[in-house]
Amino acid sequence: QITLKESGPTLVKPTQTLTLTCTFSGFSLSSSGVGVGWIRQPPGRALEWLSLIYWDDDKRYSPSLKDRLTITKDTAENQVVLTMTNVDPVDTATYYCAREIYSNVDYWGQGTLVTVSS
Amino acid sequence: DIQVTQSPSSLSASLGDRVTITCRTSQPISRFLNWYQHKPGKAPKVLINSASILQRGVPSRFSGSGSGTDFTLTISSLQPDDFATYYCQHSYGTPWTFGRGTRVEMK
């Protein structure tokens, strides 16, 4: 059974760094063709792709956010970590992680709501 | 970036109705198009990969079609569990982009 679960703070102050962890099970991020990505959805707004890391450590970032994002993986711990620097209230959103396998996105976590507020 | 235009943004339908949702991409993406069902507070549920491949466990009343730039999700006979928001998303490389969603409501 494949599952993904996001974790991290629920409240972050403006200018701080947000660190989110995606813990998954049922697959390995060392398997060829596998990637784990991050997506967010601000309240009442559209889904926005943020970043993706592949089994071979290839990393991709949203062009509009690439200067603020870092994605890493811990294959042994089955985790992918996303950090976002200098957060702003517009970064308030539900953050999801999802699995991609050979260009098919097939499983998502249930998301974690992050509020940016002083 | 590849733009994804989804329509309609919302629709009202009755149980048993046939429902069709469309997505158009700004450039050809072969068949790298996924469809999701999303309910509040839950993980988005993947319905269809590669434009037309039904995910395991998804009822057969859901179907997808299309290739290139034009894609369709069809619910052949709307059931109570189907009232939700539906999204399309391309995975033809990164950045992934999503349609803005179609909210399916009860008439």
PDB file of C-alpha atoms in Angstrom, chain A residues 3-10 19-24 36-40 78-82 93-99 107-114, chain B residues 38 41-44:
ATOM      1  CA  THR A   3       0.949   6.293   1.269  1.00  0.00           C
ATOM      2  CA  LEU A   4       2.428   9.770   1.571  1.00  0.00           C
ATOM      3  CA  LYS A   5       2.039  12.089   4.526  1.00  0.00           C
ATOM      4  CA  GLU A   6       3.076  15.702   4.884  1.00  0.00           C
ATOM      5  CA  SER A   7       4.258  17.178   8.169  1.00  0.00           C
ATOM      6  CA  GLY A   8       5.502  20.532   9.346  1.00  0.00           C
ATOM      7  CA  PRO A   9       4.511  23.619  11.284  1.00  0.00           C
ATOM      8  CA  THR A  10       0.975  24.904  11.082  1.00  0.00           C
ATOM      9  CA  THR A  19      10.441  23.199   6.417  1.00  0.00           C
ATOM     10  CA  LEU A  20       8.038  20.503   5.270  1.00  0.00           C
ATOM     11  CA  THR A  21       8.600  16.767   5.313  1.00  0.00           C
ATOM     12  CA  CYS A  22       6.924  14.167   3.132  1.00  0.00           C
ATOM     13  CA  THR A  23       7.153  10.709   4.676  1.00  0.00           C
ATOM     14  CA  PHE A  24       6.144   7.909   2.356  1.00  0.00           C
ATOM     15  CA  VAL A  36       8.253  12.925  -5.284  1.00  0.00           C
ATOM     16  CA  GLY A  37       6.858  16.371  -5.835  1.00  0.00           C
ATOM     17  CA  TRP A  38       5.341  19.187  -3.823  1.00  0.00           C
ATOM     18  CA  ILE A  39       2.195  21.083  -4.724  1.00  0.00           C
ATOM     19  CA  ARG A  40       0.278  23.738  -2.810  1.00  0.00           C
ATOM     20  CA  ASN A  78      11.733   7.413   2.940  1.00  0.00           C
ATOM     21  CA  GLN A  79      11.442  11.151   3.275  1.00  0.00           C
ATOM     22  CA  VAL A  80      11.540  14.197   1.048  1.00  0.00           C
ATOM     23  CA  VAL A  81      12.081  17.600   2.621  1.00  0.00           C
ATOM     24  CA  LEU A  82      11.120  20.945   1.101  1.00  0.00           C
ATOM     25  CA  ALA A  93      -1.729  27.235   1.686  1.00  0.00           C
ATOM     26  CA  THR A  94      -2.334  23.531   2.004  1.00  0.00           C
ATOM     27  CA  TYR A  95       0.864  21.809   0.963  1.00  0.00           C
ATOM     28  CA  TYR A  96       0.752  18.364  -0.646  1.00  0.00           C
ATOM     29  CA  CYS A  97       3.331  15.857  -1.713  1.00  0.00           C
ATOM     30  CA  ALA A  98       2.711  13.373  -4.499  1.00  0.00           C
ATOM     31  CA  ARG A  99       4.462  10.495  -6.233  1.00  0.00           C
ATOM     32  CA  TYR A 107      -0.641   9.065  -5.239  1.00  0.00           C
ATOM     33  CA  TRP A 108      -1.015  12.174  -3.133  1.00  0.00           C
ATOM     34  CA  GLY A 109      -0.801  12.877   0.554  1.00  0.00           C
ATOM     35  CA  GLN A 110      -3.749  14.450   2.313  1.00  0.00           C
ATOM     36  CA  GLY A 111      -1.964  17.758   2.736  1.00  0.00           C
ATOM     37  CA  THR A 112      -0.928  20.010   5.582  1.00  0.00           C
ATOM     38  CA  LEU A 113      -2.231  23.537   6.112  1.00  0.00           C
ATOM     39  CA  VAL A 114       0.437  26.153   6.713  1.00  0.00           C
TER      40      VAL A 114
ATOM     41  CA  HIS B  38     -10.768  16.346  -4.757  1.00  0.00           C
ATOM     42  CA  GLY B  41      -9.888  17.883   3.728  1.00  0.00           C
ATOM     43  CA  LYS B  42      -8.927  14.788   1.771  1.00  0.00           C
ATOM     44  CA  ALA B  43      -6.053  13.823  -0.464  1.00  0.00           C
ATOM     45  CA  PRO B  44      -6.702  14.405  -4.141  1.00  0.00           C
TER      46      PRO B  44
END
